[in-house]
Amino acid sequence: MSRTPLISGNWKMYLNHFEAIQTVQKLHYVTPTEVFDRVEVSVHPPFTDLRSVQTVIESEEFEFALGAQHCHFEDAGAFTGEVSPAFLEKLNVRYVIVGHSERRELFGETDDMVHRKVGAIMKYEMTPIVCVGETLVERESGDTEAKVLGQVTAALTDRSSDQIAKIVIAYEPIWAIGTGVNATAADAQAVCASIRGRVAELADADTAAAIRIQYGGSVKPGNAEELMGQADIDGALVGGASLHPEDFARIVELAAATR
Ligand code: PGA
C-alpha cells in the first residue's frame, strides 16, 4: 500500500506576509530536495499571506503545496470577513484545513459546517484536511472513539468512495495541541486505525486503504520518527514547530525516512 505522507505546517495566526515569505524561503533552503520523492509538504499561512507565498512558491519552483487554514462553504454572499473556496482555488491552494479544534472551540464551527465545507472545497478540486480529536475530559472518560468517529462520520457521510479516498483526516487530540505533550505513538496509532476502520464502514476497504490520516498535536523533531513510523499514520499536521524552518524540515526528513 502506498500512501504518500503529507506533512502540513499550520502557521495559525502567526507570521505577517513579509515573515511568511522569509519563512518559506528558509524552509526551502533547509529541506533536502530528495525528500519530495517520498513525502508531500504543505504550508498553511494566514489569508493575508497567501498571495505572497503563492508567488514565491511558483516563481522559485519550490515543491511545497500551498494550503489555507479555513474557508466558508458558500461560493459568494453577504458573509463579512469570510473567504470563499473559489478565491482559494484562484490562488492555486491545494489543501484547506477544515474543522481545526481552535475553529470548533473558539469560533463555533459545527460538524454540519465541516460537512458543508468539505463539499465546497472538493467542488473546487482542492483537498480538505479534516481535523478531529477529543478533549482531555473525553479521553479520561473513555469517550475518545465516540467523539472522533462521530466527527469523521459527520464529515464524510453522503460522499462517494472516490471523494472520500481523496480527503485527508488529521487526528489531533485537543489536549496535545500547543501543549508540548503529544499522544504516545501507540495511542495515536490506535485512534488512527479506528478512523480507518470507520472509513471502511462508510465506504469500503479500498477507500480505507487509500485515505491519508495525519497525526497532529505537539509534533516535533524529537517525536516525529516514532509517530510517523506507525502503520496508520500518514503524515503530520504541525503547528508550533512549523514556524521554525529547521524544526519543520527535520520533521519532514524524519517522515521521509520512514518510507
Ligand atoms: P501544535 O499544533 O503542533 O502546535 O501542537 C498542531 C495544530 O494545531 O494543528
Coordinates of C-alpha atoms in Angstrom, one line a residue, residues 5-253:
P5 CA 2.7 11.0 3.7
L6 CA 1.6 14.7 3.9
I7 CA 3.4 16.9 6.3
S8 CA 1.4 20.2 6.8
G9 CA 2.6 23.3 8.5
N10 CA -0.3 25.2 10.2
W11 CA 1.1 28.7 10.8
K12 CA -2.1 29.7 12.7
M13 CA -2.3 33.5 13.3
Y14 CA 1.5 33.9 13.2
L15 CA 3.8 35.5 10.5
N16 CA 2.8 38.6 8.5
H17 CA 3.4 38.4 4.8
F18 CA 7.0 39.6 5.0
E19 CA 7.8 37.0 7.6
A20 CA 5.9 34.3 5.7
I21 CA 8.0 35.0 2.6
Q22 CA 11.2 34.7 4.6
T23 CA 9.9 31.5 6.3
V24 CA 9.0 29.7 3.1
Q25 CA 12.4 30.7 1.5
K26 CA 14.3 29.4 4.5
L27 CA 12.2 26.3 4.6
H28 CA 13.2 25.6 1.0
Y29 CA 16.8 26.2 1.8
V30 CA 16.9 23.8 4.7
T31 CA 14.8 21.0 3.2
P32 CA 16.8 18.4 1.3
T33 CA 15.2 18.1 -2.2
E34 CA 15.2 14.3 -2.2
V35 CA 12.5 14.1 0.5
F36 CA 9.9 15.2 -2.1
D37 CA 10.2 11.7 -3.7
R38 CA 8.7 10.3 -0.6
V39 CA 6.6 12.9 1.1
E40 CA 4.4 15.9 0.3
V41 CA 4.7 19.1 2.2
S42 CA 2.1 21.9 2.5
V43 CA 2.3 25.2 4.2
H44 CA -0.8 27.0 5.5
P45 CA -0.2 30.7 6.1
P46 CA -2.8 33.2 7.2
F47 CA -5.1 34.5 4.4
T48 CA -3.3 37.9 4.1
D49 CA 0.0 36.0 3.3
L50 CA -1.4 33.5 0.7
R51 CA -0.8 35.6 -2.4
S52 CA 2.8 36.4 -1.4
V53 CA 3.6 32.8 -0.5
Q54 CA 2.0 31.6 -3.7
T55 CA 4.1 33.9 -5.8
V56 CA 7.3 32.8 -4.1
I57 CA 6.5 29.1 -4.4
E58 CA 5.6 29.4 -8.1
S59 CA 8.3 31.8 -9.2
E60 CA 11.1 29.9 -7.4
E61 CA 9.5 26.5 -8.3
F62 CA 9.5 25.3 -4.7
E63 CA 7.9 21.9 -4.2
F64 CA 5.7 23.0 -1.3
A65 CA 1.9 22.8 -1.8
L66 CA 0.0 25.9 -0.8
G67 CA -2.6 25.5 1.9
A68 CA -5.2 27.5 3.7
Q69 CA -6.4 27.3 7.3
H70 CA -10.1 27.8 6.8
C71 CA -12.8 28.9 4.3
H72 CA -16.6 29.4 4.0
F73 CA -18.8 26.8 2.4
E74 CA -20.6 29.2 0.1
D75 CA -19.1 30.5 -3.2
A76 CA -20.1 34.1 -2.5
G77 CA -22.5 36.1 -0.4
A78 CA -23.1 38.6 2.4
F79 CA -20.6 36.9 4.8
T80 CA -18.5 39.7 6.1
G81 CA -15.0 38.6 7.0
E82 CA -15.3 35.2 5.3
V83 CA -13.3 33.7 2.4
S84 CA -14.8 31.7 -0.4
P85 CA -13.2 28.4 -1.5
A86 CA -13.5 29.8 -5.1
F87 CA -11.0 32.5 -4.1
L88 CA -8.6 30.0 -2.7
E89 CA -8.7 27.9 -5.8
K90 CA -7.7 31.0 -7.8
L91 CA -4.5 31.2 -5.7
N92 CA -3.7 27.6 -6.5
V93 CA -4.4 26.5 -3.0
R94 CA -4.2 22.7 -2.8
Y95 CA -5.1 21.9 0.8
V96 CA -7.6 23.5 3.1
I97 CA -7.7 22.7 6.8
V98 CA -11.4 22.2 8.0
G99 CA -12.7 22.0 11.5
H100 CA -9.5 22.6 13.4
S101 CA -10.3 22.4 17.1
E102 CA -9.5 26.1 17.5
R103 CA -12.2 26.9 14.9
R104 CA -14.6 24.5 16.5
E105 CA -14.0 25.7 20.1
L106 CA -13.4 29.4 19.6
F107 CA -15.5 30.2 16.5
G108 CA -18.4 27.7 16.8
E109 CA -17.6 25.6 13.8
T110 CA -20.1 22.6 13.9
D111 CA -20.0 19.1 12.4
D112 CA -22.6 20.3 9.9
M113 CA -20.5 23.3 8.8
V114 CA -17.5 21.0 8.5
H115 CA -19.5 18.7 6.3
R116 CA -20.6 21.5 4.0
K117 CA -17.1 22.9 3.8
V118 CA -15.7 19.5 2.8
G119 CA -18.1 19.5 -0.1
A120 CA -17.3 23.1 -1.1
I121 CA -13.6 22.5 -1.0
M122 CA -13.8 19.4 -3.2
K123 CA -16.1 21.2 -5.6
Y124 CA -13.1 23.3 -6.5
E125 CA -10.8 20.3 -6.6
M126 CA -8.9 21.2 -3.5
T127 CA -8.2 18.7 -0.8
P128 CA -9.8 19.1 2.7
I129 CA -7.7 18.3 5.8
V130 CA -10.5 17.4 8.2
C131 CA -9.4 17.8 11.9
V132 CA -10.9 15.5 14.5
G133 CA -10.0 15.0 18.1
E134 CA -11.1 14.6 21.7
T135 CA -10.7 16.8 24.8
L136 CA -8.8 15.6 27.9
V137 CA -12.1 15.1 29.7
E138 CA -13.4 13.0 26.8
R139 CA -10.3 10.9 26.8
E140 CA -10.3 10.3 30.5
S141 CA -14.0 9.3 30.4
G142 CA -13.3 6.7 27.7
D143 CA -15.1 8.7 25.0
T144 CA -12.3 9.2 22.6
E145 CA -13.6 6.8 19.9
A146 CA -17.2 8.0 20.2
K147 CA -16.1 11.7 19.7
V148 CA -13.5 11.1 17.0
L149 CA -15.5 8.6 14.9
G150 CA -18.6 10.8 15.3
Q151 CA -16.7 13.7 13.8
V152 CA -15.3 11.5 11.0
T153 CA -18.8 10.2 10.1
A154 CA -20.3 13.7 10.1
A155 CA -17.6 15.0 7.7
L156 CA -17.7 12.0 5.3
T157 CA -21.3 11.0 5.2
D158 CA -23.1 11.1 1.9
R159 CA -20.0 11.2 -0.2
S160 CA -18.8 8.7 -2.8
S161 CA -15.9 6.4 -2.2
D162 CA -13.9 8.2 -4.8
Q163 CA -14.4 11.5 -3.0
I164 CA -13.6 10.0 0.4
A165 CA -10.4 8.5 -0.8
K166 CA -9.0 12.0 -1.7
I167 CA -9.8 13.5 1.7
V168 CA -7.1 13.9 4.4
I169 CA -8.1 13.4 8.0
A170 CA -6.0 14.9 10.8
Y171 CA -6.3 13.2 14.2
E172 CA -5.5 15.9 16.7
P173 CA -6.2 15.2 20.3
I174 CA -7.1 18.6 21.6
W175 CA -5.1 18.2 24.9
A176 CA -2.0 17.7 22.8
I177 CA -2.3 20.8 20.6
G178 CA 0.2 23.5 21.6
T179 CA 0.8 21.9 24.9
G180 CA 4.2 20.2 24.3
V181 CA 2.5 16.9 25.4
N182 CA 2.0 14.6 22.4
A183 CA -0.2 11.4 22.3
T184 CA 2.0 8.3 22.6
A185 CA 2.7 6.7 19.2
A186 CA 0.7 3.6 20.4
D187 CA -2.3 5.7 21.4
A188 CA -2.2 7.8 18.2
Q189 CA -1.8 4.7 16.1
A190 CA -4.8 3.0 17.8
V191 CA -7.1 6.0 17.1
C192 CA -5.9 6.4 13.5
A193 CA -6.6 2.6 13.0
S194 CA -10.1 3.1 14.3
I195 CA -10.6 6.1 12.0
R196 CA -9.5 3.9 9.1
G197 CA -12.0 1.2 10.2
R198 CA -14.8 3.7 10.2
V199 CA -13.8 4.8 6.7
A200 CA -14.1 1.2 5.6
E201 CA -17.7 1.1 7.1
L202 CA -18.6 4.4 5.4
A203 CA -17.1 3.5 2.1
D204 CA -15.1 0.3 1.5
A205 CA -11.8 -1.4 2.2
D206 CA -10.0 0.1 -0.8
T207 CA -11.1 3.6 0.2
A208 CA -9.9 3.0 3.8
A209 CA -6.6 1.8 2.5
A210 CA -6.2 4.9 0.3
I211 CA -7.3 7.7 2.7
R212 CA -4.5 9.6 4.4
I213 CA -4.6 10.1 8.1
Q214 CA -2.3 12.6 9.8
Y215 CA -1.5 12.9 13.4
G216 CA -1.3 16.4 15.0
G217 CA -0.6 17.7 18.4
S218 CA 2.9 18.8 19.6
V219 CA 4.8 17.0 16.8
K220 CA 8.4 18.0 16.9
P221 CA 11.8 16.6 15.7
G222 CA 12.1 14.5 18.9
N223 CA 8.9 12.5 18.5
A224 CA 8.3 12.7 14.7
E225 CA 10.1 9.5 13.8
E226 CA 8.2 7.3 16.2
L227 CA 4.8 8.8 15.3
M228 CA 5.4 8.8 11.6
G229 CA 6.6 5.2 11.7
Q230 CA 3.1 3.9 12.8
A231 CA 1.2 1.9 10.2
D232 CA -1.9 4.0 10.1
I233 CA -0.3 7.5 10.4
D234 CA 0.4 9.1 7.1
G235 CA 2.0 12.4 8.0
A236 CA 1.6 15.2 10.4
L237 CA -0.3 18.5 11.0
V238 CA 2.3 20.6 12.7
G239 CA 1.6 23.9 14.4
G240 CA 4.3 25.4 16.7
A241 CA 7.3 23.6 15.2
S242 CA 6.3 24.6 11.6
L243 CA 7.1 28.2 12.5
H244 CA 10.7 27.2 12.8
P245 CA 12.1 26.1 9.3
E246 CA 14.9 23.9 10.7
D247 CA 12.5 22.0 13.0
F248 CA 9.8 21.6 10.3
A249 CA 12.4 20.4 7.8
R250 CA 13.7 17.9 10.3
I251 CA 10.2 16.6 10.8
V252 CA 9.8 16.3 7.1
E253 CA 13.1 14.4 6.8

